[in-house]
Tab-separated table of C-alpha atoms and ligand atoms in Angstrom:
chain	number	residue	atom	x	y	z
P	1	MET	CA	0.006	0.006	0.006
P	2	LYS	CA	2.787	2.359	1.157
P	3	THR	CA	4.937	1.389	-1.863
P	4	SER	CA	2.136	1.974	-4.363
P	5	LEU	CA	1.363	5.365	-2.739
P	6	LEU	CA	5.017	6.347	-3.008
P	7	SER	CA	5.264	5.258	-6.640
P	8	SER	CA	2.076	7.084	-7.615
P	9	THR	CA	3.346	10.239	-5.850
P	10	SER	CA	6.606	10.041	-7.784
P	11	SER	CA	4.754	9.483	-11.074
P	12	PHE	CA	2.534	12.526	-10.263
P	13	ARG	CA	5.683	14.597	-9.647
P	14	HIS	CA	7.226	13.313	-12.875
P	15	ARG	CA	4.194	14.402	-14.862
P	16	PHE	CA	3.184	17.607	-13.195
P	17	GLY	CA	6.145	18.722	-10.997
P	18	GLY	CA	9.253	20.644	-12.038
P	19	ILE	CA	10.557	17.756	-14.141
P	20	GLY	CA	7.196	17.360	-15.926
P	21	PHE	CA	7.155	21.065	-16.791
P	22	LEU	CA	10.776	20.834	-17.964
P	23	ASN	CA	10.102	17.852	-20.220
P	24	PHE	CA	7.022	19.558	-21.645
P	25	CYS	CA	8.993	22.743	-22.501
P	26	VAL	CA	11.835	20.764	-24.097
P	27	LYS	CA	9.381	18.760	-26.257
P	28	LEU	CA	7.605	21.964	-27.305
P	29	TRP	CA	10.965	23.562	-28.171
P	30	PHE	CA	12.057	20.552	-30.217
P	31	VAL	CA	8.771	20.234	-32.162
P	32	LEU	CA	8.819	23.928	-33.067
P	33	ALA	CA	12.539	23.885	-33.943
P	34	THR	CA	11.983	20.828	-36.215
P	35	ILE	CA	9.109	22.554	-38.033
P	36	GLY	CA	11.186	25.718	-38.460
P	37	GLN	CA	14.293	23.851	-39.655
P	38	TRP	CA	12.328	21.850	-42.170
P	39	ILE	CA	10.776	25.065	-43.561
P	40	PHE	CA	14.383	26.310	-43.943
P	41	ALA	CA	15.261	23.017	-45.682
P	42	TYR	CA	12.282	23.475	-48.026
P	43	TYR	CA	13.540	26.941	-48.898
P	44	ILE	CA	17.131	25.678	-49.518
P	45	ALA	CA	15.910	22.823	-51.731
P	46	SER	CA	13.485	24.970	-53.725
P	47	PHE	CA	15.443	28.161	-54.178
P	48	TYR	CA	18.903	26.677	-54.867
P	49	GLY	CA	17.555	23.464	-56.408
P	50	LYS	CA	15.333	25.183	-58.967
P	51	SER	CA	17.888	27.853	-59.945
P	52	SER	CA	20.704	25.255	-60.237
P	53	LEU	CA	18.612	22.839	-62.330
P	54	ALA	CA	17.699	25.705	-64.645
P	55	GLY	CA	21.398	26.669	-64.897
P	56	ASP	CA	20.506	30.117	-63.530
P	57	PHE	CA	23.372	30.303	-60.978
P	58	GLU	CA	23.343	34.113	-61.064
P	59	LYS	CA	20.089	33.906	-59.137
P	60	TRP	CA	22.104	32.845	-56.079
P	61	ASN	CA	23.483	36.394	-55.929
P	62	LYS	CA	20.040	37.715	-55.017
P	63	VAL	CA	20.577	36.054	-51.647
P	64	LEU	CA	24.332	35.582	-51.413
P	65	PRO	CA	26.563	38.579	-52.116
P	66	HIS	CA	29.444	36.147	-52.716
P	67	GLY	CA	27.412	33.360	-54.277
P	68	TYR	CA	28.194	32.857	-57.955
P	69	VAL	CA	31.305	34.435	-59.510
P	70	GLN	CA	31.791	33.874	-63.210
P	71	ASP	CA	34.839	31.681	-64.083
P	72	ASP	CA	35.648	31.012	-60.425
P	73	TRP	CA	34.685	27.348	-60.725
P	74	LEU	CA	36.490	26.290	-57.534
P	75	GLY	CA	34.903	29.012	-55.373
P	76	ASN	CA	31.473	28.304	-56.906
P	77	ALA	CA	31.935	24.586	-56.185
P	78	PHE	CA	32.559	25.418	-52.504
P	79	VAL	CA	29.312	27.430	-52.412
P	80	ALA	CA	27.341	24.680	-54.178
P	81	ALA	CA	28.761	22.048	-51.830
P	82	HIS	CA	27.887	24.250	-48.833
P	83	ILE	CA	24.259	24.495	-49.911
P	84	PHE	CA	23.998	20.735	-50.503
P	85	LEU	CA	25.637	19.906	-47.148
P	86	ALA	CA	23.413	22.480	-45.419
P	87	LEU	CA	20.343	20.645	-46.698
P	88	ILE	CA	21.563	17.344	-45.246
P	89	MET	CA	22.349	18.987	-41.896
P	90	VAL	CA	19.024	20.801	-41.588
P	91	LEU	CA	16.947	17.786	-42.587
P	92	GLY	CA	19.033	15.156	-40.807
P	93	GLY	CA	19.630	16.825	-37.427
P	94	PRO	CA	16.054	16.628	-36.105
P	95	ILE	CA	15.554	13.106	-37.562
P	96	GLN	CA	18.512	11.838	-35.512
P	97	LEU	CA	17.031	13.216	-32.300
P	98	ILE	CA	13.477	11.829	-32.603
P	99	PRO	CA	13.520	9.124	-29.855
P	100	GLN	CA	11.129	6.716	-31.608
P	101	LEU	CA	13.236	6.666	-34.795
P	102	ARG	CA	16.400	6.282	-32.759
P	103	THR	CA	15.190	3.263	-30.809
P	104	GLN	CA	13.059	1.496	-33.424
P	105	PHE	CA	15.266	1.977	-36.499
P	106	ARG	CA	18.725	1.554	-35.032
P	107	MET	CA	20.431	0.715	-38.306
P	108	PHE	CA	18.959	3.817	-39.969
P	109	HIS	CA	20.100	5.920	-36.995
P	110	ARG	CA	23.622	4.544	-37.295
P	111	VAL	CA	23.892	5.102	-41.050
P	112	LEU	CA	22.369	8.593	-40.991
P	113	GLY	CA	24.441	9.431	-37.889
P	114	ARG	CA	27.733	8.669	-39.624
P	115	PHE	CA	26.602	10.590	-42.651
P	116	TYR	CA	25.540	13.528	-40.472
P	117	ILE	CA	28.839	13.607	-38.581
P	118	PHE	CA	30.871	13.417	-41.802
P	119	THR	CA	28.710	16.184	-43.350
P	120	ALA	CA	29.196	18.339	-40.212
P	121	VAL	CA	32.992	18.124	-40.540
P	122	LEU	CA	32.796	18.939	-44.258
P	123	ILE	CA	30.440	21.923	-43.819
P	124	GLY	CA	32.649	23.303	-41.032
P	125	ILE	CA	35.742	23.194	-43.269
P	126	ASP	CA	33.817	24.419	-46.333
P	127	GLY	CA	32.307	27.328	-44.310
P	128	LEU	CA	35.774	28.372	-43.063
P	129	VAL	CA	37.141	28.364	-46.616
P	130	MET	CA	34.187	30.467	-47.780
P	131	VAL	CA	34.456	33.074	-44.996
P	132	TRP	CA	38.209	33.554	-45.256
P	133	THR	CA	38.727	33.243	-49.026
P	134	ARG	CA	35.532	34.516	-50.645
P	135	GLY	CA	34.242	36.841	-47.984
P	136	ALA	CA	30.847	36.943	-46.340
P	137	VAL	CA	28.283	39.473	-45.222
P	138	GLY	CA	28.972	41.333	-41.971
P	139	GLY	CA	32.104	42.551	-40.193
P	140	LEU	CA	35.241	40.920	-38.797
P	141	LEU	CA	33.693	40.070	-35.418
P	142	GLN	CA	30.894	38.136	-37.081
P	143	HIS	CA	33.443	36.289	-39.247
P	144	ILE	CA	35.493	35.336	-36.212
P	145	ALA	CA	32.368	34.267	-34.275
P	146	ILE	CA	31.079	31.979	-37.062
P	147	SER	CA	34.592	30.538	-37.449
P	148	VAL	CA	34.605	29.608	-33.752
P	149	GLN	CA	31.291	27.898	-34.388
P	150	ALA	CA	32.861	25.926	-37.263
P	151	LEU	CA	35.505	24.694	-34.837
P	152	TYR	CA	32.816	23.625	-32.342
P	153	ILE	CA	31.003	21.747	-35.131
P	154	ILE	CA	34.162	19.842	-36.125
P	155	ALA	CA	35.209	19.101	-32.511
P	156	PHE	CA	31.731	17.975	-31.367
P	157	ALA	CA	31.307	15.775	-34.469
P	158	VAL	CA	34.543	13.976	-33.615
P	159	LEU	CA	33.476	13.553	-29.950
P	160	ALA	CA	29.985	12.288	-30.878
P	161	LEU	CA	31.536	9.684	-33.203
P	162	ARG	CA	34.215	8.716	-30.679
P	163	TYR	CA	31.717	7.916	-27.920
P	164	ALA	CA	29.416	6.059	-30.331
P	165	LEU	CA	32.356	3.838	-31.402
P	166	GLN	CA	33.236	3.280	-27.731
P	167	ARG	CA	29.565	2.342	-27.171
P	168	ASN	CA	29.360	4.950	-24.399
P	169	PHE	CA	25.846	5.942	-25.453
P	170	ALA	CA	25.176	8.356	-22.567
P	171	LEU	CA	28.128	10.534	-23.588
P	172	HIS	CA	27.442	9.958	-27.296
P	173	ARG	CA	23.924	11.331	-26.844
P	174	GLN	CA	25.180	14.427	-25.038
P	175	TRP	CA	27.791	15.251	-27.656
P	176	ALA	CA	25.387	14.515	-30.512
P	177	ILE	CA	22.909	17.023	-28.992
P	178	ARG	CA	25.693	19.595	-28.579
P	179	LEU	CA	26.634	18.998	-32.219
P	180	TYR	CA	23.028	19.491	-33.294
P	181	LEU	CA	22.815	22.730	-31.248
P	182	VAL	CA	25.968	24.297	-32.675
P	183	SER	CA	25.094	23.132	-36.192
P	184	SER	CA	21.747	24.866	-35.781
P	185	GLY	CA	23.609	28.119	-35.035
P	186	VAL	CA	23.175	29.557	-38.550
P	187	TRP	CA	19.464	28.797	-38.347
P	188	PHE	CA	19.173	30.355	-34.832
P	189	PHE	CA	20.954	33.452	-36.148
P	190	ARG	CA	18.400	33.921	-38.937
P	191	VAL	CA	15.422	33.163	-36.695
P	192	TYR	CA	16.433	35.460	-33.808
P	193	LEU	CA	17.418	38.222	-36.210
P	194	MET	CA	13.998	38.036	-37.893
P	195	ALA	CA	12.254	38.043	-34.481
P	196	TRP	CA	14.283	41.184	-33.585
P	197	LEU	CA	13.299	42.866	-36.877
P	198	LEU	CA	9.645	42.004	-36.387
P	199	LEU	CA	9.543	43.173	-32.752
P	200	ASN	CA	11.356	46.431	-33.661
P	201	GLY	CA	9.352	47.046	-36.846
P	202	GLY	CA	12.599	47.101	-38.915
P	203	PRO	CA	16.409	47.152	-38.496
P	204	ALA	CA	17.608	48.417	-35.112
P	205	GLY	CA	21.080	48.329	-33.559
P	206	PHE	CA	22.879	47.659	-36.859
P	207	ASP	CA	23.392	49.118	-40.293
P	208	PRO	CA	21.327	47.159	-42.840
P	209	ASN	CA	23.608	48.277	-45.698
P	210	THR	CA	26.866	46.995	-44.201
P	211	PHE	CA	25.073	44.297	-42.161
P	212	ASP	CA	27.268	45.290	-39.212
P	213	GLY	CA	26.666	46.869	-35.827
P	214	PRO	CA	26.253	46.196	-32.092
P	215	PHE	CA	23.132	44.064	-32.254
P	216	LEU	CA	24.738	41.707	-34.804
P	217	TRP	CA	27.941	41.494	-32.740
P	218	PHE	CA	25.845	40.620	-29.724
P	219	LEU	CA	23.789	38.040	-31.632
P	220	SER	CA	26.776	36.390	-33.301
P	221	VAL	CA	28.600	36.030	-29.986
P	222	LEU	CA	25.560	34.548	-28.208
P	223	VAL	CA	24.658	32.242	-31.089
P	224	TYR	CA	28.061	31.280	-32.510
P	225	ALA	CA	31.058	31.967	-30.228
P	226	LEU	CA	29.576	31.490	-26.736
P	227	PRO	CA	26.305	29.751	-27.623
P	228	VAL	CA	23.439	30.250	-25.178
P	229	SER	CA	22.025	26.984	-26.530
P	230	LEU	CA	24.966	25.071	-25.029
P	231	LEU	CA	24.573	26.838	-21.689
P	232	VAL	CA	20.839	26.015	-21.569
P	233	PHE	CA	21.618	22.407	-22.472
P	234	GLU	CA	24.059	22.153	-19.506
P	235	MET	CA	21.312	23.585	-17.272
P	236	TYR	CA	18.885	20.988	-18.681
P	237	LEU	CA	21.330	18.168	-17.877
P	238	LYS	CA	21.727	19.462	-14.296
P	239	ALA	CA	17.963	19.910	-13.905
P	240	GLN	CA	17.430	16.288	-14.982
P	241	GLN	CA	19.542	14.935	-12.136
P	242	LYS	CA	17.740	13.282	-9.217
P	243	THR	CA	19.285	15.751	-6.795
P	244	ALA	CA	18.076	18.811	-8.777
P	245	ARG	CA	15.878	21.274	-6.915
P	246	THR	CA	12.353	21.868	-8.208
P	247	LEU	CA	12.982	25.622	-8.316
P	248	PHE	CA	15.979	25.115	-10.607
P	249	GLN	CA	13.940	22.790	-12.837
P	250	ILE	CA	11.157	25.414	-13.117
P	251	PHE	CA	13.712	28.172	-13.773
P	252	THR	CA	15.360	26.144	-16.588
P	253	ALA	CA	11.972	25.186	-18.055
P	254	THR	CA	10.810	28.835	-18.008
P	255	LEU	CA	14.004	29.915	-19.749
P	256	ILE	CA	13.428	27.275	-22.450
P	257	LEU	CA	9.811	28.431	-22.764
P	258	ILE	CA	10.868	32.066	-23.275
P	259	LEU	CA	13.391	31.002	-25.921
P	260	THR	CA	10.658	28.877	-27.560
P	261	VAL	CA	8.310	31.863	-27.789
P	262	LEU	CA	11.063	34.054	-29.294
P	263	MET	CA	11.972	31.230	-31.676
P	264	GLY	CA	8.296	30.884	-32.705
P	265	ILE	CA	8.116	34.608	-33.498
P	266	GLY	CA	11.378	34.325	-35.473
P	267	ILE	CA	10.228	31.262	-37.400
P	268	PHE	CA	7.055	33.058	-38.396
P	269	ALA	CA	8.952	36.210	-39.443
P	270	ALA	CA	11.671	34.277	-41.328
P	271	THR	CA	9.140	32.061	-43.121
P	272	MET	CA	6.851	34.883	-44.199
P	273	GLY	CA	9.493	37.558	-44.768
P	274	MET	CA	12.503	35.630	-46.060
P	275	TRP	CA	12.052	31.995	-47.026
P	276	LEU	CA	8.582	31.666	-48.650
P	277	PRO	CA	8.937	34.811	-50.835
P	278	ARG	CA	12.131	33.340	-52.311
P	279	VAL	CA	10.878	29.880	-53.268
R	301	HEM	C1	25.138	23.187	-40.305
R	301	HEM	C2	25.631	24.357	-40.464
R	301	HEM	C3	25.334	25.291	-41.590
R	301	HEM	C4	24.222	25.424	-42.365
R	301	HEM	C5	22.959	24.641	-42.270
R	301	HEM	C6	24.486	26.499	-43.304
R	301	HEM	C7	23.604	26.965	-44.260
R	301	HEM	C8	23.833	27.971	-45.168
R	301	HEM	C9	22.944	28.413	-46.184
R	301	HEM	C10	21.546	27.830	-46.468
R	301	HEM	C11	23.533	29.419	-46.867
R	301	HEM	C12	22.928	30.199	-48.024
R	301	HEM	C13	22.324	31.507	-47.472
R	301	HEM	C14	20.829	31.453	-47.487
R	301	HEM	O1	20.234	31.098	-48.480
R	301	HEM	O2	20.245	31.778	-46.407
R	301	HEM	C15	24.850	29.632	-46.281
R	301	HEM	C16	25.724	30.568	-46.679
R	301	HEM	C17	26.957	30.758	-46.097
R	301	HEM	N1	27.493	30.086	-45.042
R	301	HEM	FE1	26.630	28.521	-44.088
R	301	HEM	N2	25.738	27.003	-43.065
R	301	HEM	C18	26.297	26.302	-42.025
R	301	HEM	C19	27.526	26.489	-41.460
R	301	HEM	C20	28.412	27.447	-41.821
R	301	HEM	C21	29.679	27.700	-41.176
R	301	HEM	C22	30.184	26.939	-39.986
R	301	HEM	C23	30.239	28.748	-41.836
R	301	HEM	C24	31.551	29.446	-41.599
R	301	HEM	C25	32.514	29.047	-40.851
R	301	HEM	C26	29.343	29.151	-42.876
R	301	HEM	C27	29.583	30.154	-43.794
R	301	HEM	C28	28.735	30.577	-44.778
R	301	HEM	C29	29.026	31.641	-45.719
R	301	HEM	C30	30.324	32.447	-45.771
R	301	HEM	C31	27.930	31.768	-46.553
R	301	HEM	C32	27.775	32.760	-47.709
R	301	HEM	C33	27.291	34.093	-47.148
R	301	HEM	C34	27.663	35.241	-48.017
R	301	HEM	O3	27.789	35.118	-49.231
R	301	HEM	O4	27.809	36.311	-47.460
R	301	HEM	N3	28.232	28.344	-42.857
R	301	HEM	N4	24.990	28.734	-45.248
């Protein structure tokens, strides 16, 4: 009687206590992020796919100031590879994290996982080459910040693979999630920037012509160089521990909820203002 009362109290806490609220907020965040990332993937496939199939590579320059340069076949190949690799990353990342797919289709998870990790290393190297040889929008600080992110991507990809090969699945899962979070940095950047533009009714805190200024420095540091997403993930891991205090769990869950609301606003603004008009 006593045991069943204890177990039902703990199951009540699990569902409705701090941990229940935390799990709910994380699921909500993940579902929304997946929808937003797949809309981004749809845009990448349609915009770059259609223009490339039609041989209209100049169309890339409507979006990318350093996209297609006539006769620079090597540089153009790096851009084309980047777009293709980006599509794999944006589609594949969420698929790898869906628990049902991970547990029920283990072989698929393993094959896609290796492919994802290899793609992550390639896109990190390719991105570095693009930033430092072709140039990119924004100022030096933004270029340094995104380069730091490329190093995170490469390092976390190696760690995720290493722990998978060692069959240390607890650590593999943690590094794979960190890899997904830093690889989502370019998507976070777009989404939070669009939320900022929507909430301010237009550009604020930066010069839209040079695409440089304090707000963009702030955003690139918090998204790329010292990612808030990694900090929140560490908080989530701590909040999941048995010894975690309910107040800390609620605090972490509320933080995730606030980020989810901002992300939702950004996904809406990016989809309506940037991605759908281009496809
Ligand atoms: C998984 C990670 C990444 C994804 C999904 C991704 C995705 C993309 C996409 C879709 C574009 C085309 C722009 C657009 O249509 O919005 C782009 C452009 C670009 N990306 Fe990435 N990217 C990633 C990582 C990186 C990294 C790590 C770097 C640098 C170290 C980088 C550097 C660039 C540059 C320089 C451009 C061209 C921008 C310009 O011409 O100014 N990317 N990326």
